[in-house]
Amino acid sequence: MKCVIVGCLAFFCLIANAISAETAEITQSDSVTPLLQNASGRNATSLNGQWTYIIDPYENGYYNHRYEPHANGYFKNAKMSSPSELLEYNFETADKISVPGDWNTQKDHLYLYEGTVWYNKDFTFSKRSDQRYFLYFGAVNYKAIVYVNGEKVGEHEGGFTSFNFDVTAFLKSGDNFVTVKVDNRRERDQVPTVNTDWWNYGGITRSVSIVSVPQAYLADYQIQLSPNNNQTIEGKVVVAGALTQSSEVTVTIAELGVKETIKLNNQGNATFAINARPRLWSPESPVLYDVEFSYNGEIIRDRIGFRSIKTNGENIELNGKSIFLKGISIHEESPLTSGRAWSEEDARTLLQWAKELGCNFVRLAHYPHNEHMLRMADEMGLLVWSEIPVYWTVLFNNNAVYKKAEQQLAEMIHRDINRASIVMWSMANETPSSDARLTFITNLINHARELDNTRLITAAMDTHSTTKNGILIDDPLANAVDVIGINSYCGWYVSEASKCSDLRWESKYQKPIIMSELGAGALQGLHGDSNERWTEEFQESVYIHNLAMVDNISALRGLSPWILKDFRSPRRPLNNIQDFWNRKGLVSEKGIKKKAWYVLRDYYKTK
Ligand code: GCU
């Protein structure tokens, strides 16, 4: 099988059939430990299950009474050594909590809690000298300080992205413990900032594991269909860790008869391009191939779909064919317990509901969802809009805030770069127009394109001009994206349902438009006249008239109405109607469909 020289990978292409197995020394800085690609496809020890926890609203386990960091804080997990010893905390006798999972819906006294909770997990481990060990977190909301055996291994900020620490030097054979200081307080200079329309679920909200890799290991890889032709599979590999003699990575796709040896350069990385004719992935035919990467004794298994996505004028083209995105927006809430969703079962239920609605597309709002959602979307054939929580009024003129947003963007793209289902990265949601905001988000767009030039860029916008017969899409941010997302609540926040169908939308830009939000609230089971707010009939009427409205938007190529399921929000207190639930779901928090569900389902049947 021959490698082809592919211009877009100009930097260095590799001749697939290794001419010589020269034993190039591989130098690789091992001070920087990048996020492990595909941790779940590696040799891992799960730390999921029961942890003990201590609530610490005054951060007493971290600071002394002079507000100086403790040398012997709760992270030491101390045990009393004599009956007279003064010890004012004890993880052994503390209450238990499940990891993964938010604390708000596990413990009634933590339902509205915002602050620090200490988590501790005792475990035994058998350590091998020929392995490196990474402590991997799917996500912790919002700030985490992580300790192993009483020693700090690192910190992470950001509630919805994966991170890991090299803990090889901290682990030992026999008894170990991991302690995590989790703080979900909202702060003005965070991403998101203090005002969001979703519950601030705190905790170790996704899975935790210890991943073992060889001393020199395949840290990262990217593999996809060449954007230039669908008979070339291309990508890159990055090796990290100690020096090694092994300078070759093997990629195997048995079903395609591919077994490729990739020679690494002296920095431990390489790009590759392989002639192959994969069946293309699509919602109608979500073909995934078993791909194996092997290096230095480690075999990493992944399931990869090959497809192309691009825009062509006002069209979105999947595998060269224009497509209409029949979507729905989804928050990461467990479909029936309504806490943070984290499991494969949660993902399957939420995405099966979307499929039942007739969707080929989901907007995973407003932050990167757990990896099960993306892998399930790959398997089920759902195109995905994935988003970072640059939401509403983050501090656009603050460079430290920009760096936080950029870090979360990089972590989102890094984890999910190989998911066929993701076709667009969303930079923001409903951000007020200003020069600072335009600069901030344009910089994010440029960074996203550097990290991944194979997907589309979008953002959901809600500021437009009104014209004599409707609305003009003229947000300058629309000029910077590939696909324009529009949030509009005609009949709910503005105007009245019967007037929406006559609303005319125009755009200054010749680009595809996705109506990324529309909708209305309804309490499931409340019935009345269609002009009576909160009834299912009111919501049904808003959908009927909005769907007539969107059919008049000539550049419309998709929609993702707000939202699949009612979800918890501290902004929705109306008692006996909302009770801290946002009621715009087409399905109640008990999984019961409302009348508007059938309106959207029947509409998608016509598409
Ligand atoms: C906004 C926002 C959502 C919010 C919704 C609503 O458009 O993007 O996060 O939940 O409107 O008001 O219900």
XYZ file of C-alpha atoms and ligand atoms in Angstrom:
620
model
C 0.000 0.000 0.000
C 1.619 3.233 -1.054
C 1.524 6.545 0.695
C 0.657 9.460 -1.569
C 2.197 12.883 -1.255
C -0.682 15.094 -0.253
C -0.039 18.784 -0.653
C -2.095 19.843 2.329
C 0.126 17.710 4.526
C 3.164 19.265 2.865
C 5.204 19.623 6.006
C 6.421 16.084 5.831
C 4.740 13.113 4.338
C 6.011 9.638 4.994
C 6.758 6.905 2.559
C 4.524 4.248 4.014
C 6.683 1.279 3.120
C 9.517 1.901 5.528
C 12.625 1.942 3.388
C 14.851 1.345 6.310
C 14.162 0.877 9.946
C 16.809 3.346 10.925
C 16.727 3.592 14.637
C 16.227 7.338 14.830
C 16.705 8.578 18.346
C 13.392 10.032 19.461
C 13.787 13.078 21.598
C 10.622 14.215 23.249
C 10.251 16.581 26.072
C 8.565 14.643 28.822
C 8.018 17.670 31.022
C 4.787 18.440 29.116
C 2.229 15.672 29.353
C -0.426 16.327 26.686
C -4.005 15.115 27.081
C -3.997 11.404 26.234
C -5.901 10.766 23.031
C -8.641 8.146 23.461
C -8.010 7.257 27.105
C -10.998 4.897 27.018
C -9.305 2.862 24.266
C -6.267 2.130 26.419
C -5.280 -0.014 29.387
C -7.050 1.742 32.284
C -8.007 1.107 35.907
C -11.333 2.744 36.757
C -11.663 4.765 39.952
C -15.412 5.141 39.473
C -17.630 4.160 42.378
C -18.000 5.290 45.989
C -15.699 8.059 47.185
C -15.934 9.776 50.559
C -16.510 13.524 50.699
C -16.231 16.453 53.063
C -18.138 19.696 52.466
C -15.828 22.668 53.012
C -17.644 25.996 52.428
C -14.870 27.995 54.103
C -12.011 26.035 52.421
C -10.803 25.127 55.877
C -9.108 22.071 54.402
C -6.989 24.301 52.179
C -6.330 27.546 54.126
C -5.420 28.110 57.786
C -7.122 30.826 59.857
C -4.578 33.330 58.534
C -5.822 32.447 55.015
C -2.472 30.824 54.160
C -2.449 27.489 52.308
C -2.140 24.592 54.770
C 0.928 22.374 54.600
C -1.254 19.611 56.028
C -4.673 20.217 54.586
C -7.438 17.676 54.019
C -5.450 16.420 51.043
C -3.151 14.601 53.509
C -6.040 12.258 54.352
C -4.577 11.989 57.861
C -5.568 9.253 60.291
C -5.600 9.647 64.050
C -2.449 8.045 65.476
C -3.382 8.363 69.145
C -6.618 8.966 71.090
C -5.358 12.354 72.226
C -4.506 13.611 68.736
C -6.505 16.621 67.455
C -7.755 15.841 63.979
C -10.844 17.737 62.815
C -11.561 15.797 59.641
C -11.548 12.109 58.711
C -12.284 10.740 55.257
C -12.599 7.210 56.657
C -15.724 8.106 58.614
C -17.037 10.681 56.084
C -20.164 10.110 53.992
C -19.947 8.472 50.584
C -20.849 9.880 47.176
C -20.878 8.304 43.717
C -18.272 9.223 41.135
C -19.081 10.111 38.418
C -22.062 12.268 39.298
C -23.016 15.743 40.452
C -23.444 16.355 44.180
C -26.609 18.465 43.755
C -28.920 15.582 42.848
C -27.147 12.983 45.008
C -27.397 14.886 48.298
C -30.444 17.024 49.198
C -28.305 19.298 51.392
C -26.089 20.016 48.359
C -28.948 20.778 45.908
C -28.101 24.475 45.723
C -24.564 24.269 47.188
C -21.822 26.267 45.506
C -18.380 25.960 47.034
C -15.705 23.402 47.844
C -16.259 19.705 48.390
C -13.283 17.427 49.068
C -13.381 13.955 47.510
C -11.172 11.037 48.568
C -10.652 7.569 47.124
C -8.457 4.925 48.770
C -7.316 2.163 46.406
C -4.611 -0.456 45.996
C -2.446 -0.531 42.900
C 0.328 -2.679 41.455
C 2.845 -0.462 39.723
C 5.192 -1.629 36.937
C 8.548 -0.005 36.257
C 8.095 -0.152 32.466
C 4.857 1.880 32.542
C 3.817 5.525 32.893
C 0.557 6.285 34.675
C -1.920 9.065 33.950
C -4.719 10.047 36.294
C -7.512 10.910 33.820
C -10.681 12.912 34.595
C -13.584 13.127 32.106
C -14.573 16.410 33.763
C -14.772 18.183 37.112
C -17.026 21.229 37.524
C -15.574 23.762 37.952
C -12.069 23.939 39.528
C -10.078 20.876 40.609
C -6.911 20.600 42.663
C -5.716 16.998 42.561
C -3.479 15.179 45.033
C -2.084 11.638 45.023
C -0.898 10.203 48.344
C -0.983 13.678 49.855
C 1.109 15.339 47.153
C -0.340 17.892 44.701
C -0.188 16.613 41.106
C -1.932 19.536 39.418
C -4.931 21.795 38.957
C -7.555 22.233 36.252
C -10.145 24.919 35.548
C -13.146 24.334 33.326
C -16.210 22.215 34.025
C -16.746 20.247 30.814
C -13.431 19.059 29.362
C -11.101 16.136 30.028
C -7.712 16.485 31.655
C -4.995 14.208 33.003
C -1.830 14.307 35.086
C 1.247 12.109 34.865
C 1.226 10.511 38.324
C 3.991 7.962 37.715
C 6.195 9.558 40.377
C 3.353 9.778 42.919
C 1.750 6.315 42.697
C 3.142 3.374 44.584
C 2.458 -0.353 44.683
C 0.032 -1.216 47.472
C -2.219 1.350 49.170
C -2.776 4.728 47.531
C -5.281 7.542 47.780
C -6.479 10.308 45.473
C -7.896 13.508 46.970
C -9.594 16.194 44.904
C -10.623 19.684 45.985
C -13.659 20.512 43.797
C -14.964 24.072 43.762
C -18.019 24.944 41.654
C -18.359 28.574 42.686
C -19.287 30.831 39.783
C -16.927 33.755 39.250
C -17.243 36.744 36.904
C -13.881 35.962 35.224
C -14.706 32.334 34.432
C -15.988 30.518 31.312
C -18.954 30.445 31.641
C -19.382 33.499 33.818
C -21.869 33.916 36.692
C -25.133 34.014 34.687
C -26.204 30.839 32.914
C -29.583 29.297 32.257
C -28.611 25.859 33.519
C -27.979 24.240 36.891
C -24.474 24.654 38.290
C -23.935 20.940 38.877
C -20.785 20.574 40.986
C -18.573 17.573 41.437
C -16.497 14.958 39.708
C -19.160 14.732 37.052
C -17.505 12.286 34.637
C -15.385 9.142 34.904
C -11.982 8.876 36.578
C -9.329 6.323 35.704
C -5.629 5.555 35.877
C -4.353 4.923 32.373
C -1.109 2.989 31.977
C 1.063 3.479 28.907
C 4.612 2.380 27.992
C 7.453 4.697 28.951
C 7.416 5.949 25.340
C 3.788 6.125 24.257
C 1.507 7.275 21.490
C 0.128 10.433 23.129
C -2.050 11.720 20.309
C -3.328 10.823 16.848
C -5.716 12.219 14.296
C -7.200 10.218 11.425
C -9.783 11.290 8.903
C -10.804 11.262 5.270
C -8.690 13.715 3.293
C -10.734 16.901 2.747
C -9.437 16.825 -0.831
C -10.441 13.346 -1.946
C -12.396 10.450 -0.515
C -9.868 7.814 -1.504
C -7.219 8.997 0.933
C -7.166 8.534 4.689
C -4.772 10.939 6.347
C -3.728 12.030 9.778
C -0.913 12.470 12.238
C 0.653 10.667 15.192
C 2.500 12.142 18.163
C 4.716 10.064 20.432
C 5.796 11.270 23.883
C 7.836 9.964 26.781
C 11.275 8.581 27.306
C 13.793 7.928 24.532
C 13.182 4.721 22.741
C 14.532 2.814 19.790
C 11.092 2.229 18.363
C 10.498 4.830 15.688
C 7.495 3.333 13.943
C 3.765 3.488 14.562
C 1.509 0.953 12.858
C -2.036 1.813 11.804
C -4.320 -1.140 11.010
C -7.787 -0.975 9.459
C -8.404 -4.661 8.780
C -11.704 -4.186 6.924
C -9.955 -1.946 4.401
C -6.896 -4.145 4.096
C -4.783 -1.345 5.596
C -1.699 -2.087 7.681
C 0.572 0.910 7.461
C 3.949 1.491 9.073
C 4.535 5.162 9.823
C 8.073 6.316 10.438
C 8.432 8.988 13.090
C 10.714 11.971 12.770
C 13.218 13.022 15.385
C 10.568 14.947 17.317
C 8.476 11.802 17.696
C 5.695 12.725 15.310
C 4.600 12.206 11.736
C 1.791 12.755 9.310
C 0.536 10.073 6.989
C -1.706 9.598 3.989
C -2.976 6.201 2.913
C -4.819 5.195 -0.238
C -8.078 3.523 0.764
C -11.725 3.517 -0.299
C -13.777 3.558 2.905
C -17.569 3.532 2.794
C -18.477 7.027 3.879
C -20.115 7.753 7.224
C -23.519 9.486 7.167
C -26.709 9.570 9.283
C -28.298 7.113 6.870
C -25.233 4.870 6.920
C -23.096 5.485 10.039
C -20.271 3.166 8.989
C -17.475 2.957 11.584
C -14.200 1.113 11.074
C -12.164 -0.585 13.795
C -8.823 1.207 13.714
C -5.788 0.056 15.707
C -2.734 2.145 16.445
C 0.182 0.205 17.844
C 3.415 1.588 19.228
C 6.066 0.240 21.590
C 3.878 -2.611 22.815
C 0.666 -0.609 23.291
C -2.372 -1.183 21.034
C -4.987 1.595 21.041
C -8.371 0.721 19.534
C -10.786 3.264 18.125
C -13.942 3.320 15.982
C -13.606 5.829 13.151
C -16.075 7.117 10.571
C -14.797 8.672 7.367
C -16.774 11.546 5.859
C -16.311 15.048 4.488
C -18.136 18.216 5.523
C -17.951 21.630 3.926
C -20.066 24.594 2.891
C -20.744 25.591 -0.664
C -22.421 28.998 -0.827
C -25.565 28.650 1.300
C -25.368 24.841 1.311
C -23.870 22.474 3.837
C -22.440 19.473 1.989
C -21.906 16.113 3.671
C -19.844 13.810 1.443
C -20.392 16.257 -1.397
C -24.186 16.314 -1.111
C -26.259 19.201 0.247
C -27.959 18.255 3.522
C -30.680 19.748 5.741
C -29.927 19.387 9.457
C -33.061 18.191 11.240
C -31.986 18.830 14.782
C -32.793 19.423 18.414
C -30.823 21.109 21.187
C -29.816 19.001 24.181
C -28.451 19.864 27.630
C -26.268 17.264 29.331
C -28.892 16.153 31.811
C -29.675 12.562 32.648
C -32.971 11.873 30.894
C -34.775 10.574 33.959
C -32.835 11.506 37.091
C -32.139 14.999 35.691
C -28.736 15.295 37.242
C -25.629 15.667 35.087
C -25.698 12.963 32.428
C -22.467 10.962 32.246
C -23.177 7.368 31.261
C -23.481 5.435 28.028
C -27.066 4.631 29.016
C -27.902 8.344 29.426
C -26.377 9.050 26.027
C -28.301 6.249 24.362
C -31.636 7.393 25.800
C -31.183 11.072 24.912
C -30.020 10.338 21.377
C -32.704 7.702 20.791
C -35.284 10.356 21.687
C -33.660 12.606 19.053
C -33.802 9.799 16.475
C -37.457 9.160 17.356
C -38.126 12.842 16.658
C -36.721 12.286 13.151
C -33.408 14.080 13.780
C -30.169 13.649 11.865
C -28.521 16.398 13.938
C -28.125 17.447 17.591
C -26.847 20.680 19.097
C -25.021 19.644 22.269
C -25.475 22.868 24.250
C -23.823 24.861 25.795
C -20.555 23.095 26.617
C -18.676 19.951 25.492
C -20.733 16.909 26.497
C -19.311 13.661 27.896
C -17.516 11.383 25.471
C -20.311 8.779 25.493
C -22.593 11.299 23.738
C -20.122 11.756 20.873
C -19.298 8.078 20.473
C -23.015 7.227 20.582
C -23.698 9.907 17.937
C -21.000 8.251 15.791
C -22.718 4.864 16.218
C -26.284 6.113 15.735
C -25.622 8.485 12.826
C -26.309 11.923 14.296
C -24.392 14.996 13.158
C -23.202 17.098 16.081
C -22.793 20.807 16.863
C -20.292 20.899 19.763
C -19.860 24.111 21.777
C -17.688 25.797 24.392
C -19.472 27.765 27.154
C -18.601 31.267 25.901
C -22.124 32.089 26.955
C -23.837 35.482 27.204
C -21.615 37.992 29.015
C -18.142 36.508 29.587
C -15.490 39.216 30.042
C -14.481 39.754 26.428
C -11.912 42.436 27.237
C -10.021 40.233 29.733
C -7.063 38.286 28.296
C -7.002 35.782 31.161
C -10.637 34.943 30.349
C -9.719 34.554 26.680
C -6.974 32.087 27.670
C -9.535 30.072 29.651
C -11.871 29.958 26.660
C -9.011 29.026 24.347
C -7.901 26.246 26.721
C -11.423 24.785 26.802
C -11.654 25.055 23.017
C -8.358 23.184 22.622
C -9.415 20.518 25.130
C -12.758 20.032 23.361
C -11.156 19.688 19.924
C -8.309 17.534 21.221
C -10.594 14.970 22.864
C -13.081 14.751 19.983
C -10.940 15.370 16.900
C -11.605 11.826 15.650
C -15.395 11.787 16.028
C -17.097 11.637 12.627
C -20.377 12.896 14.084
C -18.965 16.312 14.991
C -19.301 18.536 11.945
C -19.100 21.951 13.553
C -17.431 23.639 16.480
C -19.447 26.445 18.065
C -17.509 29.285 19.599
C -20.255 31.019 21.551
C -23.908 31.475 22.426
C -25.847 34.747 22.423
C -22.905 37.036 23.104
C -23.660 40.790 23.033
C -22.110 42.504 20.024
C -19.043 44.674 20.707
C -15.557 45.168 19.274
C -14.024 43.283 22.219
C -16.430 40.353 21.718
C -15.732 40.231 17.985
C -11.961 40.183 18.589
C -12.271 37.569 21.356
C -14.379 35.174 19.275
C -12.505 35.791 16.015
C -9.305 34.805 17.837
C -11.044 31.638 19.036
C -12.135 30.909 15.454
C -8.585 31.311 14.168
C -7.306 29.018 16.909
C -9.965 26.413 16.158
C -8.998 26.421 12.496
C -5.346 25.932 13.402
C -6.254 22.937 15.557
C -8.733 21.432 13.092
C -9.157 22.604 9.499
C -11.544 19.741 8.669
C -14.734 20.981 10.366
C -17.051 23.977 10.104
C -17.095 26.855 12.569
C -20.304 28.357 13.919
C -21.796 30.360 16.786
C -25.359 31.009 17.990
C -26.280 34.689 17.649
C -29.306 36.648 18.827
C -28.644 40.269 17.859
C -30.081 41.349 14.514
C -31.588 44.495 12.986
C -35.274 44.862 12.318
C -36.422 45.929 8.868
C -39.836 47.089 7.657
C -40.952 43.531 6.908
C -38.813 41.457 9.209
C -35.322 40.861 10.502
C -31.874 41.422 8.962
C -29.045 39.128 10.044
C -26.170 41.588 10.266
C -24.157 40.527 13.327
C -20.494 41.099 12.312
C -19.653 37.760 13.933
C -21.654 36.097 11.139
C -18.927 37.309 8.796
C -16.311 35.251 10.656
C -18.071 31.864 10.844
C -18.808 29.226 8.196
C -22.375 28.572 9.391
C -24.602 31.223 10.996
C -26.507 30.108 14.097
C -29.618 32.136 14.910
C -31.516 32.024 18.208
C -34.985 33.511 17.905
C -38.013 33.246 20.200
C -40.810 34.670 18.145
C -44.034 34.042 20.038
C -42.325 33.531 23.401
C -40.003 36.446 24.239
C -41.115 38.669 21.389
C -44.244 39.145 19.319
C -47.017 36.526 19.342
C -47.190 33.133 17.676
C -49.725 34.029 14.979
C -47.455 36.818 13.671
C -44.317 34.657 13.365
C -45.256 32.887 10.149
C -45.269 36.252 8.347
C -41.875 37.279 9.705
C -39.320 37.636 6.891
C -35.636 36.982 7.537
C -32.862 38.376 5.347
C -29.132 37.895 5.659
C -26.227 40.109 4.725
C -24.123 36.970 4.218
C -24.275 34.267 1.585
C -23.809 31.486 4.112
C -25.840 28.562 5.478
C -28.131 29.468 8.380
C -29.158 27.152 11.223
C -32.025 28.267 13.453
C -30.128 27.099 16.528
C -32.906 27.978 18.963
C -36.625 28.599 18.799
C -39.360 27.414 21.152
C -41.617 28.082 24.091
C -42.309 26.791 27.586
C -45.115 24.440 28.585
C -45.873 22.494 31.725
C -46.515 18.946 30.549
C -50.131 18.012 31.229
C -51.352 21.624 31.498
C -53.966 22.183 28.788
C -55.992 25.193 27.701
C -56.429 27.708 24.916
C -53.455 28.259 22.578
C -53.118 31.838 23.811
C -52.789 30.685 27.434
C -49.106 30.721 28.362
C -47.592 27.524 29.843
C -50.188 25.250 28.272
C -49.075 22.579 25.858
C -51.363 24.200 23.296
C -49.475 27.523 23.584
C -46.154 25.747 22.938
C -47.718 23.774 20.082
C -48.948 26.990 18.440
C -45.516 28.639 18.735
C -43.982 25.631 16.978
C -46.578 25.597 14.206
C -46.025 29.271 13.383
C -42.239 29.233 13.805
C -41.867 26.254 11.485
C -43.891 28.153 8.894
C -41.578 31.109 9.471
C -38.324 29.170 9.003
C -39.579 27.715 5.720
C -39.331 31.254 4.325
C -35.615 31.599 5.150
C -33.971 30.846 1.823
C -30.511 30.142 3.315
C -31.881 27.919 6.099
C -30.029 24.584 6.129
C -30.973 23.318 9.557
C -32.630 23.894 12.906
C -32.157 22.741 16.496
C -35.190 23.971 18.477
C -34.822 24.647 22.183
C -34.938 21.962 23.640
C -35.330 18.174 23.833
C -36.095 17.872 27.575
C -37.116 20.194 30.425
C -33.979 20.979 32.422
C -33.123 22.449 35.815
C -32.327 26.163 35.983
C -31.964 28.556 38.945
C -33.440 31.240 36.680
C -36.869 29.586 36.478
C -38.562 29.776 39.913
C -42.252 30.257 38.950
C -43.860 27.995 41.519
C -46.222 25.242 40.410
C -45.192 25.860 36.792
C -41.380 26.016 36.611
C -40.188 25.136 40.148
C -36.592 25.683 39.005
C -37.146 23.898 35.679
C -36.826 25.478 32.257
C -40.019 24.179 30.648
C -39.105 24.599 26.956
C -38.542 20.865 26.586
C -40.539 18.873 24.050
C -40.346 16.147 26.685
C -40.927 16.621 30.411
C -38.323 15.700 33.020
C -40.271 12.458 33.423
C -39.861 11.580 29.756
C -43.451 12.420 28.770
C -43.875 13.997 25.325
C -45.750 17.283 24.925
C -47.986 18.174 21.956
C -45.265 20.291 20.320
C -43.089 17.149 20.026
C -45.494 15.830 17.385
C -45.498 19.128 15.476
C -41.708 19.010 15.061
C -41.697 15.278 14.335
C -44.275 15.696 11.566
C -42.365 18.682 10.163
C -39.167 16.631 9.914
C -41.070 13.949 8.032
C -41.599 16.501 5.268
C -37.884 17.375 5.038
C -31.416 31.337 25.303
C -30.215 30.523 25.725
C -30.593 29.240 26.399
C -31.766 29.475 27.311
C -32.952 29.817 26.428
C -34.196 30.138 27.266
O -31.501 31.394 23.967
O -29.348 30.220 24.646
O -29.465 28.772 27.127
O -32.058 28.337 28.087
O -32.697 30.971 25.655
O -34.414 31.327 27.520
O -34.876 29.202 27.655
